XYZ file of C-alpha atoms in Angstrom:
615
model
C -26.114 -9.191 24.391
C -26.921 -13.162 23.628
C -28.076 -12.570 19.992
C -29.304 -14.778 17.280
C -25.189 -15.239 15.816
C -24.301 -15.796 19.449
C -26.619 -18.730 19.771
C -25.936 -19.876 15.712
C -22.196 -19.611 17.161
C -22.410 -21.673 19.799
C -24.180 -24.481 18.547
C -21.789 -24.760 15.751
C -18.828 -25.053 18.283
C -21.076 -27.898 20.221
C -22.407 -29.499 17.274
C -19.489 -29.404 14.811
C -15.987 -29.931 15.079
C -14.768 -26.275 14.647
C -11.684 -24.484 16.201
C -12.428 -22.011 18.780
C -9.886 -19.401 20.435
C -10.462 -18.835 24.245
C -12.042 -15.298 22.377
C -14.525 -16.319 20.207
C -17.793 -16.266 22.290
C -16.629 -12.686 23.278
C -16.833 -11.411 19.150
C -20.785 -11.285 19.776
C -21.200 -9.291 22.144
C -20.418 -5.943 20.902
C -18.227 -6.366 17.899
C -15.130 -4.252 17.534
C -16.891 -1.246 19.067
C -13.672 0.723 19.529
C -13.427 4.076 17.169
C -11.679 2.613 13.932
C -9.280 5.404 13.248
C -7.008 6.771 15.839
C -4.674 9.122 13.247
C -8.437 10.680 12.762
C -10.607 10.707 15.556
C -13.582 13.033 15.924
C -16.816 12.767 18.519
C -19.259 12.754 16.596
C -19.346 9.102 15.155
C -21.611 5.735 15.093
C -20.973 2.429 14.891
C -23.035 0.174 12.713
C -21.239 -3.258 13.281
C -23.552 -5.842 15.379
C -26.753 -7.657 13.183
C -26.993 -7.067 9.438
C -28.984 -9.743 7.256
C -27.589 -11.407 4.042
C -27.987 -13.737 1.390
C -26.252 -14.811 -1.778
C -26.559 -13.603 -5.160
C -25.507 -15.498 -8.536
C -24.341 -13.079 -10.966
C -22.781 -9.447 -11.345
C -26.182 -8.203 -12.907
C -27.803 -8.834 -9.679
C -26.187 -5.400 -8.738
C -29.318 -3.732 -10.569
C -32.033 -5.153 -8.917
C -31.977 -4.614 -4.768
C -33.306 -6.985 -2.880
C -35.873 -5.580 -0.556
C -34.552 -5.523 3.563
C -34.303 -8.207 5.853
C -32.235 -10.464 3.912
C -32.720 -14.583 4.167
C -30.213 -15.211 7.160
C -28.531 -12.937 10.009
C -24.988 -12.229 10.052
C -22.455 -10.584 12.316
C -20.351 -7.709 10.790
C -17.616 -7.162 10.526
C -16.806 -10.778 9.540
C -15.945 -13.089 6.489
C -18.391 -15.163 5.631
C -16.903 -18.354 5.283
C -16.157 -17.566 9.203
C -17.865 -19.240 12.210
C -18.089 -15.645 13.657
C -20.091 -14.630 10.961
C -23.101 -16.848 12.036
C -22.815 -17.717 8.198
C -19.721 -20.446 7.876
C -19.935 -20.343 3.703
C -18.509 -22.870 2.442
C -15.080 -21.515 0.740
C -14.889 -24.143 -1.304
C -18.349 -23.562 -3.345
C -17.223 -20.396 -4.435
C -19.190 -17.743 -3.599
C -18.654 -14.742 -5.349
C -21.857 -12.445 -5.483
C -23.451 -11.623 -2.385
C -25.901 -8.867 -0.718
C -25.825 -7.223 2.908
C -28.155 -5.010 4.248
C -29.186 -3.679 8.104
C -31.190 -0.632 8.737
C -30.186 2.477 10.652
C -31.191 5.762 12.514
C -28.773 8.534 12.921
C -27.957 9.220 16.370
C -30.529 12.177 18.685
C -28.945 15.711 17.713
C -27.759 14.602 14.768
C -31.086 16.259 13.001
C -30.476 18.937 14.725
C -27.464 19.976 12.493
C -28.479 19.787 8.982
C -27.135 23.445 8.106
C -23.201 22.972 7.653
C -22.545 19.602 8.234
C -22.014 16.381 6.170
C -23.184 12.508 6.879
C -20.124 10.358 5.841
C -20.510 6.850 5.165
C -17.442 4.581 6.034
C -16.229 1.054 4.978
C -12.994 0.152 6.496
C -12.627 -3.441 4.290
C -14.882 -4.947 1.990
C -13.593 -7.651 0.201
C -13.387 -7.563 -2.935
C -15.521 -5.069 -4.687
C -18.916 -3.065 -3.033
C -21.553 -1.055 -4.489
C -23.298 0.318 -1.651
C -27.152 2.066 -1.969
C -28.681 3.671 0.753
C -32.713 4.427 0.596
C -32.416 2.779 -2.929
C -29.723 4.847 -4.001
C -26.272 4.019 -5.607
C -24.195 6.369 -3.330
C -21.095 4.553 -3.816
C -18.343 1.684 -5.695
C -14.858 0.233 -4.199
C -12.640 -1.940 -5.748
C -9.944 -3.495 -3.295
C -9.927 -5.971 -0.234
C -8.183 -4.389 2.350
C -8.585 -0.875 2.160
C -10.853 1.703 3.618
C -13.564 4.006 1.381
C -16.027 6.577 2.814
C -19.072 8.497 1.191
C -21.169 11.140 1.434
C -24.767 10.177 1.496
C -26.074 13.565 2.632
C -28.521 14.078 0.161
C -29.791 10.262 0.054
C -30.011 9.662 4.048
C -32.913 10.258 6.070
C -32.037 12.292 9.282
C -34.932 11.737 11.650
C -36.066 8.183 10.640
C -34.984 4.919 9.821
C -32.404 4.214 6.635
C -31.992 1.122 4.436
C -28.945 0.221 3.704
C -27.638 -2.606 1.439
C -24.159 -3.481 -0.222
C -23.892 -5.216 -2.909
C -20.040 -6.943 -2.935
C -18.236 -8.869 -5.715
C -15.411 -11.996 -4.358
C -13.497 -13.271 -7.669
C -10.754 -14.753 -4.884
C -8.410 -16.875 -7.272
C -11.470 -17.425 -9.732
C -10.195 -17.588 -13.717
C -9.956 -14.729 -15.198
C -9.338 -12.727 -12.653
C -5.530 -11.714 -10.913
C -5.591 -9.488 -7.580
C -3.822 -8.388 -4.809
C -5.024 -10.763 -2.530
C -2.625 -12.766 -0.186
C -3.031 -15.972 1.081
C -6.482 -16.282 -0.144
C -7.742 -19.256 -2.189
C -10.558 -21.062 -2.991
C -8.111 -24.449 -3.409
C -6.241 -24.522 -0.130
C -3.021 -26.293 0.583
C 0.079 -25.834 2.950
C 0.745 -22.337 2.632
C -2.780 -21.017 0.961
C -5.249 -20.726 3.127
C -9.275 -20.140 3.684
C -10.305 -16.953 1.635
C -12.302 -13.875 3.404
C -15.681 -12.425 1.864
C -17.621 -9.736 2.592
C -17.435 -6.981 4.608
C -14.340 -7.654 7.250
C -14.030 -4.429 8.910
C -15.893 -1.962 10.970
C -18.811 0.035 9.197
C -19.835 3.632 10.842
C -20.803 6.821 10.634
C -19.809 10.008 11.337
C -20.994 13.854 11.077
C -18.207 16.513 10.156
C -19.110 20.349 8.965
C -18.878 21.048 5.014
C -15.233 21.684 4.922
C -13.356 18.694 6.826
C -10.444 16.892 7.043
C -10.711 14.413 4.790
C -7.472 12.778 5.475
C -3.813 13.419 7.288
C 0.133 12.518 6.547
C 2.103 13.192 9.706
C 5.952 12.683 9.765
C 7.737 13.239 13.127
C 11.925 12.739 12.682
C 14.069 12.352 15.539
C 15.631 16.220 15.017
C 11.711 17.512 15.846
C 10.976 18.293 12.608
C 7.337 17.721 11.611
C 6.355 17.102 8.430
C 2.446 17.630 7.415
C -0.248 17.548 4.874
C -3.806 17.975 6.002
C -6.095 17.567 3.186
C -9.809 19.290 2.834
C -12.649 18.454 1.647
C -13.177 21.925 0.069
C -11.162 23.696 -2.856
C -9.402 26.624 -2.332
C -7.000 27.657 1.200
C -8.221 26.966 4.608
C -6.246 27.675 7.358
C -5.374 24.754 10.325
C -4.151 25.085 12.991
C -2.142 22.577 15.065
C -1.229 21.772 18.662
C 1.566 19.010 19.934
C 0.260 17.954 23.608
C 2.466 15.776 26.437
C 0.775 13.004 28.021
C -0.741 16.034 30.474
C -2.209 17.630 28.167
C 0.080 20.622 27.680
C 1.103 22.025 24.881
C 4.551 21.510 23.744
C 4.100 23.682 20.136
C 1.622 25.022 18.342
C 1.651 26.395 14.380
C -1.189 28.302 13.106
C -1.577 29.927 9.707
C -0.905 26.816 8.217
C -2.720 26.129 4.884
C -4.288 22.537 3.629
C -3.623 20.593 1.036
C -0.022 21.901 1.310
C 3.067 20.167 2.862
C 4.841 22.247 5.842
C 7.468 21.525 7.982
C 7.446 22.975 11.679
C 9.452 22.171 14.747
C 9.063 21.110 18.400
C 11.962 21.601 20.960
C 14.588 18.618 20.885
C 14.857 19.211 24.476
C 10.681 18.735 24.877
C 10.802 15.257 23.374
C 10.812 11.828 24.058
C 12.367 9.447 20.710
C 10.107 6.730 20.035
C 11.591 3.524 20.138
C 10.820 -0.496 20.993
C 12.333 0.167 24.328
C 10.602 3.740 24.953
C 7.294 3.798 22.554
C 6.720 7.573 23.197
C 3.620 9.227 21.360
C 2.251 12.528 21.086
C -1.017 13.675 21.111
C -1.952 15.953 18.269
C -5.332 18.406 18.112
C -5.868 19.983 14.491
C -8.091 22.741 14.302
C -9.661 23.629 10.275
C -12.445 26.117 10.897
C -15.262 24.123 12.756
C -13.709 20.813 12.565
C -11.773 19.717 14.821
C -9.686 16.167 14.871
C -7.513 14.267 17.514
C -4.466 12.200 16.397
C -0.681 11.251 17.536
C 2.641 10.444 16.334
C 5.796 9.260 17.628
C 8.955 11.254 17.170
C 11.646 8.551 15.289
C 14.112 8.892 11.734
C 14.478 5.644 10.170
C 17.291 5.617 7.398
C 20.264 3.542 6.610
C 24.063 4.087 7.062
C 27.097 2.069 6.960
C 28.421 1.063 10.874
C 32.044 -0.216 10.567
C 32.048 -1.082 7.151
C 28.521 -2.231 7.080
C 25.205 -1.528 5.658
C 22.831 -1.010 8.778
C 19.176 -0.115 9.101
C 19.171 3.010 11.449
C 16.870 3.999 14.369
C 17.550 7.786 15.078
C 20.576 7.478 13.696
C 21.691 4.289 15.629
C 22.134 0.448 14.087
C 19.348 -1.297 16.239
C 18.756 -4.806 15.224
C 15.374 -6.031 14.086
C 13.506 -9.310 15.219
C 10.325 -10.805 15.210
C 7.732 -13.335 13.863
C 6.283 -13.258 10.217
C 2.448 -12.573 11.722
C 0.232 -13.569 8.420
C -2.899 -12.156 11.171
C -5.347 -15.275 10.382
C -7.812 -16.850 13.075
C -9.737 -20.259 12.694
C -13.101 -18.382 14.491
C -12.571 -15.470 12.068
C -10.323 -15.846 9.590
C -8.820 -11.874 8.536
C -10.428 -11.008 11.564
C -9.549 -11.187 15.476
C -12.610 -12.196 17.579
C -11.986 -9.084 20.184
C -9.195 -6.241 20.293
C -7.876 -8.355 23.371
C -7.402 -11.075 20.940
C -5.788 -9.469 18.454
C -3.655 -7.786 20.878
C -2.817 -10.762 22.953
C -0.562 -11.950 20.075
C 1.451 -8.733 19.720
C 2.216 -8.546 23.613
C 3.491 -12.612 23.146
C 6.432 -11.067 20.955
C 6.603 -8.290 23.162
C 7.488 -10.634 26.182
C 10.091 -12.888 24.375
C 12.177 -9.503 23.805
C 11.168 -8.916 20.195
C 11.022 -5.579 18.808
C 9.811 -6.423 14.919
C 6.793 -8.184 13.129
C 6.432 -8.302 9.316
C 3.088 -7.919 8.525
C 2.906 -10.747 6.338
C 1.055 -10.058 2.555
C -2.120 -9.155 4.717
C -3.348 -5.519 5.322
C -4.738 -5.229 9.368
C -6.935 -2.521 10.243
C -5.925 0.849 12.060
C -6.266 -0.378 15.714
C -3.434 -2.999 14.775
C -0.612 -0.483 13.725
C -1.956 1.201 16.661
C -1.641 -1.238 19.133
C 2.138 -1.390 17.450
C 2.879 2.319 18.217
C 1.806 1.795 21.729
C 3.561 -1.412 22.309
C 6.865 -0.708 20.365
C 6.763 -3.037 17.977
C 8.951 -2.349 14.370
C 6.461 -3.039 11.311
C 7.528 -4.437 8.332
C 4.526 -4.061 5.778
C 3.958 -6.664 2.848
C 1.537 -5.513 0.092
C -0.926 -8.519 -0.669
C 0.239 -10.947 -3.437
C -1.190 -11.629 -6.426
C -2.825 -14.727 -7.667
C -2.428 -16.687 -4.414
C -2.959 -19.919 -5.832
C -0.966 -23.406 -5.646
C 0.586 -22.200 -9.007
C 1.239 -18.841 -7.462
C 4.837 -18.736 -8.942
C 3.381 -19.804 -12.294
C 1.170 -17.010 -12.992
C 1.633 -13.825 -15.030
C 0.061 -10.352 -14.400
C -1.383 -8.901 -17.274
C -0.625 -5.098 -17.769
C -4.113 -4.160 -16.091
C -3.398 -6.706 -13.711
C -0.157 -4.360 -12.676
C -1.861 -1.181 -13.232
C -4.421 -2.399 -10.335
C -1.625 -4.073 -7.792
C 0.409 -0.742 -8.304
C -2.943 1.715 -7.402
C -3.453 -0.719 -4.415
C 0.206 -0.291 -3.378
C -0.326 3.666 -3.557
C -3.555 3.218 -1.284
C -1.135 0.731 0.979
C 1.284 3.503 1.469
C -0.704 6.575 1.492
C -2.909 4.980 3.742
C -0.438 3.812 6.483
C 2.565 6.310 6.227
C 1.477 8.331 9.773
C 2.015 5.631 12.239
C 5.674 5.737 14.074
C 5.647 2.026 14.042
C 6.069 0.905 10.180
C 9.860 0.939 9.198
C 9.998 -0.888 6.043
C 7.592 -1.674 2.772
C 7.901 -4.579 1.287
C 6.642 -5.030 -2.425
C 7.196 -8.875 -3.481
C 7.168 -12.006 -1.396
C 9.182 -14.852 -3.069
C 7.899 -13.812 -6.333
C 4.383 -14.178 -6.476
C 2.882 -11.905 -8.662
C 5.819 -10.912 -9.747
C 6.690 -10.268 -13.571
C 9.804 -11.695 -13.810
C 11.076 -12.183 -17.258
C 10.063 -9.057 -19.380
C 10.731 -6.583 -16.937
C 11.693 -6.431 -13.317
C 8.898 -3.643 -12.115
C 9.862 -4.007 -8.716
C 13.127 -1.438 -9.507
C 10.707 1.305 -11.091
C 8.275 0.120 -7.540
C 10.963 0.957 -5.393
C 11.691 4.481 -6.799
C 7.825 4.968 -6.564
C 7.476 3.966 -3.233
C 10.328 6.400 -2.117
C 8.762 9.181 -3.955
C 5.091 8.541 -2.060
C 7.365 7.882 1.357
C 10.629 8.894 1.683
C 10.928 8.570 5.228
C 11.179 4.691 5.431
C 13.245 1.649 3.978
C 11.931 -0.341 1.029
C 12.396 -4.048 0.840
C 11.473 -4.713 -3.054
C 11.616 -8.388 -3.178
C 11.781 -10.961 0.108
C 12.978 -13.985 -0.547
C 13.928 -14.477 -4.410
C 14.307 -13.164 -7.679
C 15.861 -10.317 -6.337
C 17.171 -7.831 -9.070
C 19.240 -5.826 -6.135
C 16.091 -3.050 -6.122
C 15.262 -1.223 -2.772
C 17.250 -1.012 0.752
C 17.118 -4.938 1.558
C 19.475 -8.217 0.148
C 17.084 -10.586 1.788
C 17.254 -13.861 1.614
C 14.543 -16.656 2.434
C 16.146 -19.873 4.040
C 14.556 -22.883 6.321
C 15.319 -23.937 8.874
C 19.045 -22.531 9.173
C 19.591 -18.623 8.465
C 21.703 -17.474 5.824
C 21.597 -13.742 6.854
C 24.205 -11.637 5.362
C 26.474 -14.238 4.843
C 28.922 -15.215 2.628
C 27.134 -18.412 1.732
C 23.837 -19.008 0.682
C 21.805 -21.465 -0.814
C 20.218 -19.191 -4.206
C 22.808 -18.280 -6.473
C 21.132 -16.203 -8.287
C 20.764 -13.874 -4.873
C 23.793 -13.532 -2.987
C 24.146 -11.184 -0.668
C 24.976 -7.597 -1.509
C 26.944 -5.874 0.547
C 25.573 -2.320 -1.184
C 22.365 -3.018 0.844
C 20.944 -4.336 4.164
C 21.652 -7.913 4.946
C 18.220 -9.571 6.255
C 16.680 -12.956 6.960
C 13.357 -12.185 5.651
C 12.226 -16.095 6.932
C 13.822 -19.043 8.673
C 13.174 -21.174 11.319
C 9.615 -22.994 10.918
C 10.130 -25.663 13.269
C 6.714 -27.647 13.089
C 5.102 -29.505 15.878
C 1.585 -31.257 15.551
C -0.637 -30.106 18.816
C -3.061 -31.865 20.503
C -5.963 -33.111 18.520
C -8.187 -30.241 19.911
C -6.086 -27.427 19.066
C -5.486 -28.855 15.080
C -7.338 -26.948 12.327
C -10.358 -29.906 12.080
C -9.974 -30.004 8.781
C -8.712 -33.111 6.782
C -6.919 -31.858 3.862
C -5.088 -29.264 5.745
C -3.885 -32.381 7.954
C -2.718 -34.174 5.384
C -0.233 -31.257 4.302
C 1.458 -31.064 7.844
C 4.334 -33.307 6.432
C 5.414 -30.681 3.801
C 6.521 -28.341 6.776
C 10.100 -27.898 6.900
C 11.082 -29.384 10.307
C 8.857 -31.668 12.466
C 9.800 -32.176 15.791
C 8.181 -34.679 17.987
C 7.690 -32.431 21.531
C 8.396 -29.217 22.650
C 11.687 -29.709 24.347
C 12.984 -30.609 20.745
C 11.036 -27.418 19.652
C 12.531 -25.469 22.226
C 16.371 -27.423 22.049
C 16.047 -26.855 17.938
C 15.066 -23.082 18.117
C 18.142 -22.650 20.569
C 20.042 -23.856 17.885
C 18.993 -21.978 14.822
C 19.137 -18.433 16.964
C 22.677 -19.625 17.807
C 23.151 -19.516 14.248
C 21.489 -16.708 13.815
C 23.567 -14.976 16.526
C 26.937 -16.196 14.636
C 26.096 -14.135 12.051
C 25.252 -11.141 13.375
C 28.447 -11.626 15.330
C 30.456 -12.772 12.337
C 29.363 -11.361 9.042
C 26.465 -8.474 8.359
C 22.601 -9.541 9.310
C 21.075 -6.892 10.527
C 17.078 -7.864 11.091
C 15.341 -11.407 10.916
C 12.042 -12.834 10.782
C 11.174 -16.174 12.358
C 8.440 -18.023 10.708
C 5.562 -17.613 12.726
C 3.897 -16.320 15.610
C 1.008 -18.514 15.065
C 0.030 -21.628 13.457
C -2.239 -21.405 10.224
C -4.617 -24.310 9.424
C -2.407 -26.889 8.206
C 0.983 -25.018 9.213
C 1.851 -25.904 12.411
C 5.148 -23.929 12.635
C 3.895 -21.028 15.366
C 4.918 -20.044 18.732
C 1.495 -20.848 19.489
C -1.098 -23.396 18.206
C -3.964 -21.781 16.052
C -6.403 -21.714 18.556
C -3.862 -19.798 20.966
C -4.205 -22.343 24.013
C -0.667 -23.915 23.344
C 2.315 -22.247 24.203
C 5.163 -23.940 22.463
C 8.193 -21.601 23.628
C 9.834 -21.956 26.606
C 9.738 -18.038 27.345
C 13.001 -17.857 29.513
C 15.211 -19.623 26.843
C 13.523 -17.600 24.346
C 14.119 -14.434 26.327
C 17.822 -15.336 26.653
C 18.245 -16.063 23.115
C 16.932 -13.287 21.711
C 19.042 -10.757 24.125
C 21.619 -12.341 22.614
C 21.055 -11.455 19.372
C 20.737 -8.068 20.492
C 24.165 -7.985 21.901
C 25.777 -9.491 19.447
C 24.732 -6.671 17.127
C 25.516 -4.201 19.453
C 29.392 -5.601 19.921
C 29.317 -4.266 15.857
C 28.733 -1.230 16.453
């Protein structure tokens, strides 16, 4: 389908000097069209992604008076709007915080058919910031938070045999005064390490039909001992019985419990001897069917205990019980054709199987919340996760700036959602609360120790990393330390003294590395003021065999001491370049390669061995 955004799209790219990825003409075809939540997967579901009109608004009262459907110009959802995917391109320096979507819909044939005992749900994967959505003129529904999901029920507003106008009405304060929110990277006054914010709606939008008592939602935790731990929730008061079936990759049924109750935690078994561990090396998943009255939902999990123990002496993070050391890329998940969002699932994909081929085993998620299909593509690939919840204030002054008590209050709901959201896929082995302070009361109180305890409560079957980098008050599982370009992991040096390592928890190199090489002129964010802050990168190197001949050197380090004192997981900064960082593995646009993969592939064995000659 060559539609109107395609054609916007692709005279922008000829016309202007934008950044492309070899993906980008592929996003408008049929946008993210895959089913947005694997833990929860039922038939009966459309998409509404593709063409939906828009226009800006000027103030927060604008919310009262609808605009009337189609809106002034076309856009491509999901998208941000200051994307050239979006067909939109907003400038993110004029600050646009008010704005109106709107697209019209017809439920699917049949779906008439079943008025008696079912329900239409509405769902929003990511709107940033804030939505108020109306359907046929109705206000069916509010959300406050960027990068998490939100569903309603517009059974009684939505029109089941003709057409249905929706419209959403969303709020974008970014970094604006006044207002302090989880928000990453995001700001409206970019420089090295701050980037181009995302508006709008950024993930999928669809629809689905379920009967009058659902599942609304699922927490699944498989250990290693075959022990499964699960709440199913409902969307009805009262007990309902589920029923649930553990299926091989053939479709047979390893276990099965029945007279199980929702909205109550149980614990059943499946046969050590029937299972596969999930691990980087053997990603094993299982397919799950769960069975509450007439509805019936698919999902998975991977059987795996993550914990820590002391190995000889030393603090270790544990996989099933064994020390396996953890490496990867910080992966902050940004795009110069869409910003927070991939142009394809290939895309987004193509960067995780790049680690996977070096011989990593670990990215940390990096202050950015990615949609379902990324932690899935993680379970399938075997890739650990280490999960950052969004910064605060992400502004130049970042380090400067002072949550108020509401402030907290909101960053500590939006760390619930984080965890409550994500705790069912095998792949995440580690939250982490603070990056390098921002956001961070530091001088009243250090809430990152009550955090931790929180954290563990909501999740107690993965490690906490409370603060990365500094200002570390010696909360959660993690003494990890932020050092460029040489690692200080574990060691008994280190640069902060204010955060030496602790030996009472895990010894990680939460960032090093960021060797910086300028690309070719094509593959360079084209945009001036990001340019001009390519010298404040930590290294520059002039070609890639000095890339490759100083990245040799640093994981020699790095291998030292894992061999010599007690790192046990680093995090090379990054798999990709971002705008005016030009530290990645990879330019932005994705076309240039920097690593040399066979070094990099020794290298990183070696890191692995040395860890396991510790054990």
């Amino acid at each position: 389908m060559f539609n109107a955004v395609a054609r916007v799209l692709c005279s922008a790219i000829s016309t202007e000097r934008l950044l492309d990825t070899p993906w980008t003409l592929r996003a408008t075809e049929n946008p993210w069209p895959q089913h947005p939540r694997p833990l929860l997967y039922r038939d009966r579901w459309q998409t509404l992604n593709g063409l939906w009109t828009y226009q800006k608004a000027f103030r927060g009262e604008d919310v009262h008076s609808p605009p009337t459907s189609p809106l002034a110009r076309t856009a491509l959802i999901p998208s941000c709007i200051e994307s050239v995917i979006s067909g939109l391109k907003e400038d993110s320096t004029s600050e646009v915080k008010y704005m109106w979507f709107a697209r019209n819909f017809s439920l699917p044939i049949g779906w008439e058919a079943t008025r008696a005992g079912q329900r239409i749900l509405l769902h929003f994967e990511a709107v940033d910031y804030e939505a108020t959505v109306f359907l046929n003129g109705n206000k069916v529904g509010f959300n406050r938070g960027g990068y998490f999901r939100f569903s309603i029920d517009i059974t009684d507003s939505v029109s089941l045999d003709g057409s249905n106008e929706l419209l959403a009405f969303v709020f974008d304060p970014t970094d604006a005064d006044g207002y302090h929110i989880p928000n990453g990277k995001q700001t409206l006054t970019r420089s090295h390490i701050f980037y181009t914010p995302c508006s709008g709606i950024w993930q999928t939008v669809w629809l689905e039909s379920v009967p009058d008592n659902y599942i609304t939602s699922m927490d699944i935790a498989a250990g290693a001992d075959g022990n499964v731990t699960a709440t199913f929730y409902s969307s009805a008061d009262g007990p309902s019985p589920v029923e649930i079936s553990v299926l091989d990759n053939d479709g047979r049924t390893i276990a099965f419990q029945k007279n199980v109750v929702a909205n109550r935690t149980f614990v059943f078994n499946v046969p050590s001897s029937q299972l596969q561990l999930w691990t980087p090396d053997t990603p094993r998943l299982y397919n799950l069917t769960v069975k509450m009255g007439d509805d019936i939902v698919s999902s998975y999990t991977g059987f795996r205990t993550i914990s820590s123990g002391i190995v000889k002496g030393v603090r270790r993070p544990l996989l099933n019980g064994k020390f396996v050391f953890h490496f990867g890329t910080l992966d902050q998940g940004y795009w110069p054709d869409g910003i927070h969002v991939p142009p394809t699932l290939e895309a987004m994909e193509w960067d995780l199987l790049l680690l996977k081929r070096l011989g990593m085993n670990m990215v940390r998620k990096h202050i950015k919340i990615e949609s379902d299909l990324f932690y899935y593509a993680c379970d399938r690939l075997g890739l650990l996760v280490y999960q950052d919840m969004p910064s605060m204030k992400a502004t130049v002054n970042v380090r400067d700036a002072i949550p108020t008590a509401d402030d907290q209050a909101e960053f500590e709901r939006q760390l619930d959602l984080m965890i409550n959201e994500h705790k069912s896929y095998p792949s995440i082995v580690a939250w982490v609360l603070y990056n390098e302070g921002w956001g961070q009361i530091k001088l009243a109180y250090q809430p990152e120790i009550e955090l931790a305890e929180r954290v563990r409560k909501l999740d107690p079957t993965r490690l906490i990393d409370a603060t990365s980098g500094w200002y570390d008050h010696r909360a959660g599982d993690f003494s990890d330390n932020h050092h460029y370009s040489e690692p200080q992991c574990g060691t008994p040096f280190y640069s902060d003294p204010s955060a030496p390592y602790d030996p009472k928890r895990i010894g990680f190199q939460g960032e090093f590395g960021g060797i910086g090489h300028v690309p070719p002129d094509e593959s360079l964010w084209p945009v001036q003021g990001a340019r001009d802050t390519i010298n404040q990168t930590y290294e520059l190197v002039a070609d890639l065999a000095a890339y490759n001949y100083r990245s040799r050197v640093l994981l020699g380090l790095l291998r030292d001491q894992i061999a010599l004192y007690a790192c046990s997981g680093a995090v090379w900064t990054q798999t990709t370049d971002v705008e005016g960082e030009v530290n990645g593995l990879v330019s932005y646009d994705r076309r240039v390669v920097r690593v040399n993969e066979t070094q990099w592939r020794e290298d990183i064995l070696a890191l692995y061995r040395a860890a396991e000659a510790r054990v």
